[in-house]
mmCIF file of C-alpha atoms and ligand atoms in Angstrom:
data_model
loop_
_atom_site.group_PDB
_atom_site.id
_atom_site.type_symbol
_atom_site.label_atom_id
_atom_site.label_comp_id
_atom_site.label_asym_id
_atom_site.label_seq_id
_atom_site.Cartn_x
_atom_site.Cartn_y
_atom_site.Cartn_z
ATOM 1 C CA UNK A 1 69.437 203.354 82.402
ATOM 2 C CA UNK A 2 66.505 201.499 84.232
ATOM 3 C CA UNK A 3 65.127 202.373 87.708
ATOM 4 C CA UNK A 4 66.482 199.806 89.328
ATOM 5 C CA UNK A 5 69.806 200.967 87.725
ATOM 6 C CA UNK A 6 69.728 204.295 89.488
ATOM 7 C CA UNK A 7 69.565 202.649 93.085
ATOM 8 C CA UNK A 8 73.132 201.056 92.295
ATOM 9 C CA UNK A 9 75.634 203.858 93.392
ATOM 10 C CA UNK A 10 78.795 204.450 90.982
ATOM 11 C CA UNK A 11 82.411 205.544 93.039
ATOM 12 C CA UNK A 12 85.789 206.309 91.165
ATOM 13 C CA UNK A 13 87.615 207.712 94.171
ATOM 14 C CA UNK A 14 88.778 206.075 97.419
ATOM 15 C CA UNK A 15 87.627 208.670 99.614
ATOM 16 C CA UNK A 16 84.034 208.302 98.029
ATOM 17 C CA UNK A 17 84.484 204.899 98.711
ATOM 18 C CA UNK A 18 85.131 205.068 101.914
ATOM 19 C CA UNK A 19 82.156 207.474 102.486
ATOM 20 C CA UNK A 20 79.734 205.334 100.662
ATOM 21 C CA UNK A 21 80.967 202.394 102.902
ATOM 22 C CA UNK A 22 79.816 204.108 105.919
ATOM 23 C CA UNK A 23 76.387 204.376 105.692
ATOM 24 C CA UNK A 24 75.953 200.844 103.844
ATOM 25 C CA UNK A 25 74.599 197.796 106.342
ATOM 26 C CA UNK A 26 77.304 195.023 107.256
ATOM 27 C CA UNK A 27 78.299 192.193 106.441
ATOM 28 C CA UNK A 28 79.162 193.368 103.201
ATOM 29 C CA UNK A 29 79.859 190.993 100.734
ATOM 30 C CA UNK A 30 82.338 191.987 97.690
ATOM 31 C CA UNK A 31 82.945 190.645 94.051
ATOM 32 C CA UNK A 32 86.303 191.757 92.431
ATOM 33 C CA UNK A 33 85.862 191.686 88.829
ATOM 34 C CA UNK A 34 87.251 193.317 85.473
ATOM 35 C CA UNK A 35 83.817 193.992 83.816
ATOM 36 C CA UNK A 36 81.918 193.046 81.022
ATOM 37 C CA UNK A 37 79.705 191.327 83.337
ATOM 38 C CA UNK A 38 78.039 187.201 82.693
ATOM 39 C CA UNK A 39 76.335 185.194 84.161
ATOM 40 C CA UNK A 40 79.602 183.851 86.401
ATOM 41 C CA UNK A 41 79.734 187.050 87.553
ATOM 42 C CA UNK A 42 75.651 187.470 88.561
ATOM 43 C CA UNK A 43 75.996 183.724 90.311
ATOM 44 C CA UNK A 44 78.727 185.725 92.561
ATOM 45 C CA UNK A 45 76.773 188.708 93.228
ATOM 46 C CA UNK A 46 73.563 186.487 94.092
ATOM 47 C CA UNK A 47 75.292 184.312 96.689
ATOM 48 C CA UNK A 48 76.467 187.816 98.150
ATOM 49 C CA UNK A 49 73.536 188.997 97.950
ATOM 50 C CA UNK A 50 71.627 186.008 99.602
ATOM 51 C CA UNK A 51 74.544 185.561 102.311
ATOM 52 C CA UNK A 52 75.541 189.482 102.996
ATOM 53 C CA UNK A 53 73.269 192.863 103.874
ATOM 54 C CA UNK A 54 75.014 194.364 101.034
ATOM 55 C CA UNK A 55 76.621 193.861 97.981
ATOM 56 C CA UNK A 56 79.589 195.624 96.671
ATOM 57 C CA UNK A 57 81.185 194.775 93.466
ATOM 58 C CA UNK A 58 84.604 196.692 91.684
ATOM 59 C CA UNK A 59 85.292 196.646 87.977
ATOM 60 C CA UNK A 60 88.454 197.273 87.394
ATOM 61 C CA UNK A 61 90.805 195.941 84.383
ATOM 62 C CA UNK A 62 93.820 195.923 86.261
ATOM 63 C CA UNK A 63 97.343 196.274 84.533
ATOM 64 C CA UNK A 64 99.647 194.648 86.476
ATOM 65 C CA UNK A 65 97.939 191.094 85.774
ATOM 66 C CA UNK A 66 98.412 191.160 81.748
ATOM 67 C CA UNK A 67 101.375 190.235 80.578
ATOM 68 C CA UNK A 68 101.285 191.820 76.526
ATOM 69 C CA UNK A 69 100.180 195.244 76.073
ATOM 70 C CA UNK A 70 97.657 194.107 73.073
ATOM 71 C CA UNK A 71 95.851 191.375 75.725
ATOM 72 C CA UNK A 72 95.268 194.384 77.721
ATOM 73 C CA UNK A 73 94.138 196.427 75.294
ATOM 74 C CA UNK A 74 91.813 194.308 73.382
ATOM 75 C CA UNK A 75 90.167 193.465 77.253
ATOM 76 C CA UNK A 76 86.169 194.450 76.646
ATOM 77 C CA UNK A 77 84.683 196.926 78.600
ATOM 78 C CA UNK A 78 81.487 198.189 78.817
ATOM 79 C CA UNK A 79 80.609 199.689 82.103
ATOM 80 C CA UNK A 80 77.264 201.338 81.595
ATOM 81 C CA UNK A 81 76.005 197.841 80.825
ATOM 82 C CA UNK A 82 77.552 196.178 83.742
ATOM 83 C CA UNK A 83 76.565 198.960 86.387
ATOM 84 C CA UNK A 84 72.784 197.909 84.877
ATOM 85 C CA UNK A 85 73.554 194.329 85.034
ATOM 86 C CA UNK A 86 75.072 195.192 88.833
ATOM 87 C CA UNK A 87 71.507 197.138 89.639
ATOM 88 C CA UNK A 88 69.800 193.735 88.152
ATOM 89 C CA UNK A 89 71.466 191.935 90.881
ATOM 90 C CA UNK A 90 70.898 194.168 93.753
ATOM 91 C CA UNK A 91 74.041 195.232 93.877
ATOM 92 C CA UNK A 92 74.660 198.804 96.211
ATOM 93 C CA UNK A 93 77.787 199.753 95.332
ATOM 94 C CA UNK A 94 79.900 199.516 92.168
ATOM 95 C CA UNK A 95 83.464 200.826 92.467
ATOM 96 C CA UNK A 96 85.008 201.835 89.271
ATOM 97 C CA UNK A 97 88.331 203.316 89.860
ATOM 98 C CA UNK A 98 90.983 204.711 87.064
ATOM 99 C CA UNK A 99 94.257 203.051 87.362
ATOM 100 C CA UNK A 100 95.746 205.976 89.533
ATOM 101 C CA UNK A 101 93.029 205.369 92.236
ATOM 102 C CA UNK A 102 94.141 201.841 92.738
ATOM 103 C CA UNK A 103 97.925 202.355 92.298
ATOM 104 C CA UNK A 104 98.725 206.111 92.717
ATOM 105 C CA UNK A 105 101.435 207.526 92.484
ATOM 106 C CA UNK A 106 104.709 206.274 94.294
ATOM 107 C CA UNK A 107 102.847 202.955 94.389
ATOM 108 C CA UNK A 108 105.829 200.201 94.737
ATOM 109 C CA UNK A 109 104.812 197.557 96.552
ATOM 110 C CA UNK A 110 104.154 193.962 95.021
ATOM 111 C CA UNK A 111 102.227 190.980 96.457
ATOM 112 C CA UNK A 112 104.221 187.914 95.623
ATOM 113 C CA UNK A 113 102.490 184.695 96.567
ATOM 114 C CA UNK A 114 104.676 181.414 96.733
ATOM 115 C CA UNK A 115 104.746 177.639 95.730
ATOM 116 C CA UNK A 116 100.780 178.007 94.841
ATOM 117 C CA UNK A 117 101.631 180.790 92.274
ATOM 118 C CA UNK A 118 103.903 179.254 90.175
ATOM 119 C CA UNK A 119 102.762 176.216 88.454
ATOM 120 C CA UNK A 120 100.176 176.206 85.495
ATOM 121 C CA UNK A 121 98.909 179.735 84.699
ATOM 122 C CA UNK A 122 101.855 181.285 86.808
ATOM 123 C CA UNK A 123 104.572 179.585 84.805
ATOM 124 C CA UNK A 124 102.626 180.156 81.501
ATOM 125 C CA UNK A 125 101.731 184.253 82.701
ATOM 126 C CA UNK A 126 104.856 185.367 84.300
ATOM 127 C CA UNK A 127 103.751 188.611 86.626
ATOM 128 C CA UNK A 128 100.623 187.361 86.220
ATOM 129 C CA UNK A 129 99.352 186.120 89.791
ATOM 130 C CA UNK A 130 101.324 189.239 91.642
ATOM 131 C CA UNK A 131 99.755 191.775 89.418
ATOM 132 C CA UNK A 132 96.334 189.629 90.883
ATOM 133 C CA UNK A 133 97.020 188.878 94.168
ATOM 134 C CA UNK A 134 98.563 193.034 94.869
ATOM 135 C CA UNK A 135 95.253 194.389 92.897
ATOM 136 C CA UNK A 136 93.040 192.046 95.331
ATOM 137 C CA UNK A 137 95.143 192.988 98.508
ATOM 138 C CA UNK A 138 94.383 196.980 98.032
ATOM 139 C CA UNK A 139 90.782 196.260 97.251
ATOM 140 C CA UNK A 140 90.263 193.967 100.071
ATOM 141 C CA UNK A 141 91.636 196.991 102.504
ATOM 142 C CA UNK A 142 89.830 199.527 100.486
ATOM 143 C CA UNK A 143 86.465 197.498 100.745
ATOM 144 C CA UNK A 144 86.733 196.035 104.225
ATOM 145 C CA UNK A 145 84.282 193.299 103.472
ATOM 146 C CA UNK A 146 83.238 190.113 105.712
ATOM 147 C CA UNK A 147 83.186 188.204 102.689
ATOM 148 C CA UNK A 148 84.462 187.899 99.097
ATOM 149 C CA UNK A 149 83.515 185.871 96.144
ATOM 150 C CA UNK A 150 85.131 184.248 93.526
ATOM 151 C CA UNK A 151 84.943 181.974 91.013
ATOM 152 C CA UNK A 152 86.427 178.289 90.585
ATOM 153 C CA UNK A 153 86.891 178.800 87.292
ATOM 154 C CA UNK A 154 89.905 180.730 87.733
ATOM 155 C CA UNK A 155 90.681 177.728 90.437
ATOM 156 C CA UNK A 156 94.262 178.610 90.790
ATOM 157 C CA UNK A 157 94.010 182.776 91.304
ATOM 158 C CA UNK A 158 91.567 181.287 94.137
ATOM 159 C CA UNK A 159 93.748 179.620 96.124
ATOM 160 C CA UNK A 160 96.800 182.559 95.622
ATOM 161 C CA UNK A 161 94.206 184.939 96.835
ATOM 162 C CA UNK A 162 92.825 182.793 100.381
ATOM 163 C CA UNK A 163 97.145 182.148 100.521
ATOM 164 C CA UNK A 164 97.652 185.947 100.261
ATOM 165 C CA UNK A 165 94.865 186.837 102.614
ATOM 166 C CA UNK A 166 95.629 184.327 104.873
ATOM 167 C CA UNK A 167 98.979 184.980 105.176
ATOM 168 C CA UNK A 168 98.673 189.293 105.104
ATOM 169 C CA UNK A 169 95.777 188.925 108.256
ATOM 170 C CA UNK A 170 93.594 190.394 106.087
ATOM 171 C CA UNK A 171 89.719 189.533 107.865
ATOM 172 C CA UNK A 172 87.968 189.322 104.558
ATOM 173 C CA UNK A 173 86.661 185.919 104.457
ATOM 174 C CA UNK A 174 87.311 183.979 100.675
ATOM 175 C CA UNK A 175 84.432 182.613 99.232
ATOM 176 C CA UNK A 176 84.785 180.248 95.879
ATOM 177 C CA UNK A 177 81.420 179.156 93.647
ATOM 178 C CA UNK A 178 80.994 176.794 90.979
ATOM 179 C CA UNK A 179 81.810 177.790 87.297
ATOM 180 C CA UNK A 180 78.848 178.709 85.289
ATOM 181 C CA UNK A 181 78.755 177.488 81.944
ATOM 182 C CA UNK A 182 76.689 177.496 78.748
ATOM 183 C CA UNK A 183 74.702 174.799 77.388
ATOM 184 C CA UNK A 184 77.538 173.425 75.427
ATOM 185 C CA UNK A 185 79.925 173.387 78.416
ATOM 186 C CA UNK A 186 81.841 175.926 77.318
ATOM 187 C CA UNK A 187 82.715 178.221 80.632
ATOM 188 C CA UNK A 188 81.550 181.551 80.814
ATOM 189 C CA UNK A 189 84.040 183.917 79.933
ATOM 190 C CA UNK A 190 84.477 187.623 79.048
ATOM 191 C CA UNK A 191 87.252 186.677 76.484
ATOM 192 C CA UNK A 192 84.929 184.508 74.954
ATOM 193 C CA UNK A 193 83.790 187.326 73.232
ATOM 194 C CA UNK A 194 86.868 187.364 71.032
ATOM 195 C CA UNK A 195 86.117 183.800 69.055
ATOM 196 C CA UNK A 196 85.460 183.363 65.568
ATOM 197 C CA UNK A 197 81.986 181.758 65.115
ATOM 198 C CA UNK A 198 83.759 178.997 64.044
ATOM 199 C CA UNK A 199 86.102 179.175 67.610
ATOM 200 C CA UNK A 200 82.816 178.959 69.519
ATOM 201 C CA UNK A 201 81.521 175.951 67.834
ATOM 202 C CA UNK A 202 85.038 174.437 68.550
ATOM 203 C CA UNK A 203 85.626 175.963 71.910
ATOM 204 C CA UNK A 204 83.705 173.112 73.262
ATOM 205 C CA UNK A 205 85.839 170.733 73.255
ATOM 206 C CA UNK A 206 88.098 172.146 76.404
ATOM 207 C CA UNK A 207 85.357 171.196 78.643
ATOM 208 C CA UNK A 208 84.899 167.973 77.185
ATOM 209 C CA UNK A 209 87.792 166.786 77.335
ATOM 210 C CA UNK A 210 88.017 167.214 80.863
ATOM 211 C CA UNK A 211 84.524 165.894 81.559
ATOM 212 C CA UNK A 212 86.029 162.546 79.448
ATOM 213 C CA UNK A 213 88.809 162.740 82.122
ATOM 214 C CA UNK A 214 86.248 162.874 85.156
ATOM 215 C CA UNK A 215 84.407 159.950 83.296
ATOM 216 C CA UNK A 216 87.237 157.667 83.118
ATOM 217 C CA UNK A 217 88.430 158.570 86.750
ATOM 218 C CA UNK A 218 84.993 157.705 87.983
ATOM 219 C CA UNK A 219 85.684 154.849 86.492
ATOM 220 C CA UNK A 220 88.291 153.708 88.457
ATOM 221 C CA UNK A 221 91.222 155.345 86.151
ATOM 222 C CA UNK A 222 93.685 156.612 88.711
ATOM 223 C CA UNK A 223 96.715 156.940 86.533
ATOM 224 C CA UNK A 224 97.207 160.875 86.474
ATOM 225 C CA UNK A 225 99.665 160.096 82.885
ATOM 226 C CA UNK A 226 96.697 158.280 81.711
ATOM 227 C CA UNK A 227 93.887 161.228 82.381
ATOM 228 C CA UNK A 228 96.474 163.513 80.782
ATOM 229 C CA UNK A 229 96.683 161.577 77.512
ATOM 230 C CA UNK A 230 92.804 161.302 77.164
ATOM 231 C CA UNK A 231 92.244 165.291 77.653
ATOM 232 C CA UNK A 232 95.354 165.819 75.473
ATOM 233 C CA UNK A 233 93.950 163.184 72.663
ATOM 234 C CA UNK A 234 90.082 165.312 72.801
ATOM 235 C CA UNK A 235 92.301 168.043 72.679
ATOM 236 C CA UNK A 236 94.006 167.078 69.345
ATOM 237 C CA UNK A 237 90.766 165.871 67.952
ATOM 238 C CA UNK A 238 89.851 169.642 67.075
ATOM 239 C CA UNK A 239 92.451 171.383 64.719
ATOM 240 C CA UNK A 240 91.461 174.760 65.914
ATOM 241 C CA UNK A 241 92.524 174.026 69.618
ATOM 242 C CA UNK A 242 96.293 174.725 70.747
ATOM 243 C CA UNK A 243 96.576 173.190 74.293
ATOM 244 C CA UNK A 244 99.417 175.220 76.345
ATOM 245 C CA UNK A 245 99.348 172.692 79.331
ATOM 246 C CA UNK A 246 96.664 169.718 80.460
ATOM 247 C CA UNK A 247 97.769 168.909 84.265
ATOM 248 C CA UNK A 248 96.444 166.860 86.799
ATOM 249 C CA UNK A 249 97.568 168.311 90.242
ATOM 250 C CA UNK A 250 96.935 168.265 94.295
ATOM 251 C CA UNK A 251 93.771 170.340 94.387
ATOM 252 C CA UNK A 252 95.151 172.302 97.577
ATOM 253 C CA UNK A 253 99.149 172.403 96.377
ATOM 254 C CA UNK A 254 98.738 171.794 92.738
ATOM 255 C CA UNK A 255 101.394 170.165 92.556
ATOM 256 C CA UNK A 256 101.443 167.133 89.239
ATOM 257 C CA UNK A 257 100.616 164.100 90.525
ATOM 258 C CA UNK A 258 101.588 160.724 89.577
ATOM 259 C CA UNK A 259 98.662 159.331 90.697
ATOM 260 C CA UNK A 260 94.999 160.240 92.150
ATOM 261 C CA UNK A 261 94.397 159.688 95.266
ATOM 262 C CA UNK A 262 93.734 162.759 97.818
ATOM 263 C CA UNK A 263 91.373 165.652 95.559
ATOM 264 C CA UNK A 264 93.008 166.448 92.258
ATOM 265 C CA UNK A 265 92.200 169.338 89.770
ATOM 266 C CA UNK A 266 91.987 168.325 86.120
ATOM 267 C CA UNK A 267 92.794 171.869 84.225
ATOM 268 C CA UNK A 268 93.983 173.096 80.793
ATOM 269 C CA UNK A 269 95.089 176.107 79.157
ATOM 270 C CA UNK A 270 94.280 176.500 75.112
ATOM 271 C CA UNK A 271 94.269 178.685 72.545
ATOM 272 C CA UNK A 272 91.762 179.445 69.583
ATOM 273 C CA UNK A 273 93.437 181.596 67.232
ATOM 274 C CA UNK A 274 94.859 184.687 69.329
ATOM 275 C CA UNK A 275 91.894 183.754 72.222
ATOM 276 C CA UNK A 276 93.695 181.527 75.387
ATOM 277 C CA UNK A 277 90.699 179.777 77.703
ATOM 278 C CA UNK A 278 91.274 177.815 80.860
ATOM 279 C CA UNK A 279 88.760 175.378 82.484
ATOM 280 C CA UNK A 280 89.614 172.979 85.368
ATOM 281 C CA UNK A 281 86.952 170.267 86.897
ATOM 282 C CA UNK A 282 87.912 168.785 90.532
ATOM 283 C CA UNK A 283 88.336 165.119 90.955
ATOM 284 C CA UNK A 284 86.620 164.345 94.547
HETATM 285 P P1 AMP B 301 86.959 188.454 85.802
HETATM 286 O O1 AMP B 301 86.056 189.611 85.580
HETATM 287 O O2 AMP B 301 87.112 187.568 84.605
HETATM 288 O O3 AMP B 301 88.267 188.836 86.444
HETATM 289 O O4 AMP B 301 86.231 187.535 86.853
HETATM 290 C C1 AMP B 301 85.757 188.048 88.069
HETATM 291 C C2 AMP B 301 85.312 186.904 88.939
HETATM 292 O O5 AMP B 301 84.288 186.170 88.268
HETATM 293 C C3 AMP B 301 86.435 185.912 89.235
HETATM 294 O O6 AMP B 301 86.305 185.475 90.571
HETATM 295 C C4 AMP B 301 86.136 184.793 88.272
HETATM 296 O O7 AMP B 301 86.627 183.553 88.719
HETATM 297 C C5 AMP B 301 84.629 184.810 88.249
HETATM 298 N N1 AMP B 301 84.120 184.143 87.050
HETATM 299 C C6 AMP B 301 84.478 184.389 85.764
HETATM 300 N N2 AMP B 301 83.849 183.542 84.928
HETATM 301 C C7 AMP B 301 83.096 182.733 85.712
HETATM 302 C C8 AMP B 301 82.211 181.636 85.448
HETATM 303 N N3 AMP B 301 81.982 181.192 84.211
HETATM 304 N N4 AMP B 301 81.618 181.045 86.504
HETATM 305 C C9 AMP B 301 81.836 181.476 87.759
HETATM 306 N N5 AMP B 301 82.640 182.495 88.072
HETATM 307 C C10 AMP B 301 83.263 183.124 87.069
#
């Protein structure tokens, strides 16, 4: 490990949490994440780091939010890499807990989050946003922060989790950034590591499909049937892509819309091979 690396402090426990906490200056600004750290996750810990006196970021691949055992499973980790990657970024505090730290146990409480929960990725991950929004409710009281960031990419777990903070009077302010992407377009993502070569250089074609959507809606195209049918049509173009849903939805309710008038949120869900991405672009 670097230097630098050794002025990032590692905590498994919640009582050496709560002691490291203590003595760290406020506001504190916190990044949930699952490790195996990208650049998504460094733009998060730089805007805490630019907005808050201290940075504290969890990695934690948390259970309850996969649905098969495998998808769980096959989740990369490498945590001496991200704690350096975490020290890179000026991060303080990296809490790491084992699964009985976060739910010991007796745990039996769930964190169910309403109409916002159950379209698009709740309806095609059933369990999926309660195991998310119950993981992010303990850390939020474990962590105490002013602030917490997340990222748009995963538009729809960011509006459950302001709903379930908002709604459980819990003080930690939610904070969502722009998705960071590569060069292609293709967003950032830990399970991108899973692709075939031959994935990646299709994988692609997600984001432009919706940026073909944008295009045509800056346009003037305000037919939400008609945006669908152009991302599903790029969609079909590449035989290695399986789209699971292409919607066009209220950005705040996500509700499907017939047509686009208030902000919208173009998003998809597909699969390459046993690999499912999602991407989303706003229409405003
Ligand atoms: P994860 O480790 O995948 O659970 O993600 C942790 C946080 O990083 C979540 O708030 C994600 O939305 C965010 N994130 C993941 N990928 C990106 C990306 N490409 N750009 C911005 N934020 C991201």
């Amino acid at each position: 490990m670097t230097d630098i690396a050794r002025s990032t402090r590692v905590v498994r426990t919640r009582a050496e949490l709560r002691e490291a906490l203590g003595g760290l200056p406020r506001p504190i600004g916190f990044v949930p994440t699952m490790g195996w750290l990208h650049v998504g996750h460094r733009s998060l810990m730089q805007r805490a780091r630019a907005e808050d006196a201290t940075t504290v970021v969890s990695i934690f691949v948390n259970p309850r939010q996969f649905g098969a055992p495998s998808d769980l499973e096959q989740y990369p980790r490498a945590e001496a890499r991200d704690v350096e990657i975490c020290a890179e970024e000026g991060v303080a505090l990296v809490f790491a807990p084992a699964v009985e730290e976060v739910y010991p146990p007796g745990f039996d409480t769930t964190v169910s989050v309403g109409a916002v929960a159950r379209p698009l990725e709740g309806a095609a991950r059933p369990g999926h946003f309660e195991g998310v929004a119950t993981v992010v409710a303990v850390l939020f009281n474990l962590v105490g922060a002013e602030r917490a960031y997340f990222g748009r990419k995963d538009y729809q777990q960011l509006l459950v989790i302001r709903q379930m903070a908002r709604d459980l009077a819990i003080a930690t302010e939610v904070v969502g950034l722009p998705t960071v992407r590569a060069p292609d377009g293709l967003a950032v993502s830990s399970r991108n590591v899973h692709l075939s070569p031959a994935e990646r250089v299709a994988a692609p074609v997600v984001h432009r499909a919706l940026a073909g959507a944008v295009a045509a809606w800056q346009r003037g195209e305000r037919s939400a049937d008609a945006l669908r049918r152009m991302m599903s049509d790029a969609l079909a173009g590449e035989p290695l892509a399986n789209p699971e849903y292409v919607s066009v939805a209220d950005a705040r309710t996500l509700r499907e819309l017939e047509v686009v008038e208030a902000p919208a949120l173009l998003s998809t869900a597909v699969r390459f091979g046993s690999t499912r991405l999602i991407d989303n672009e706003p229409l405003e």
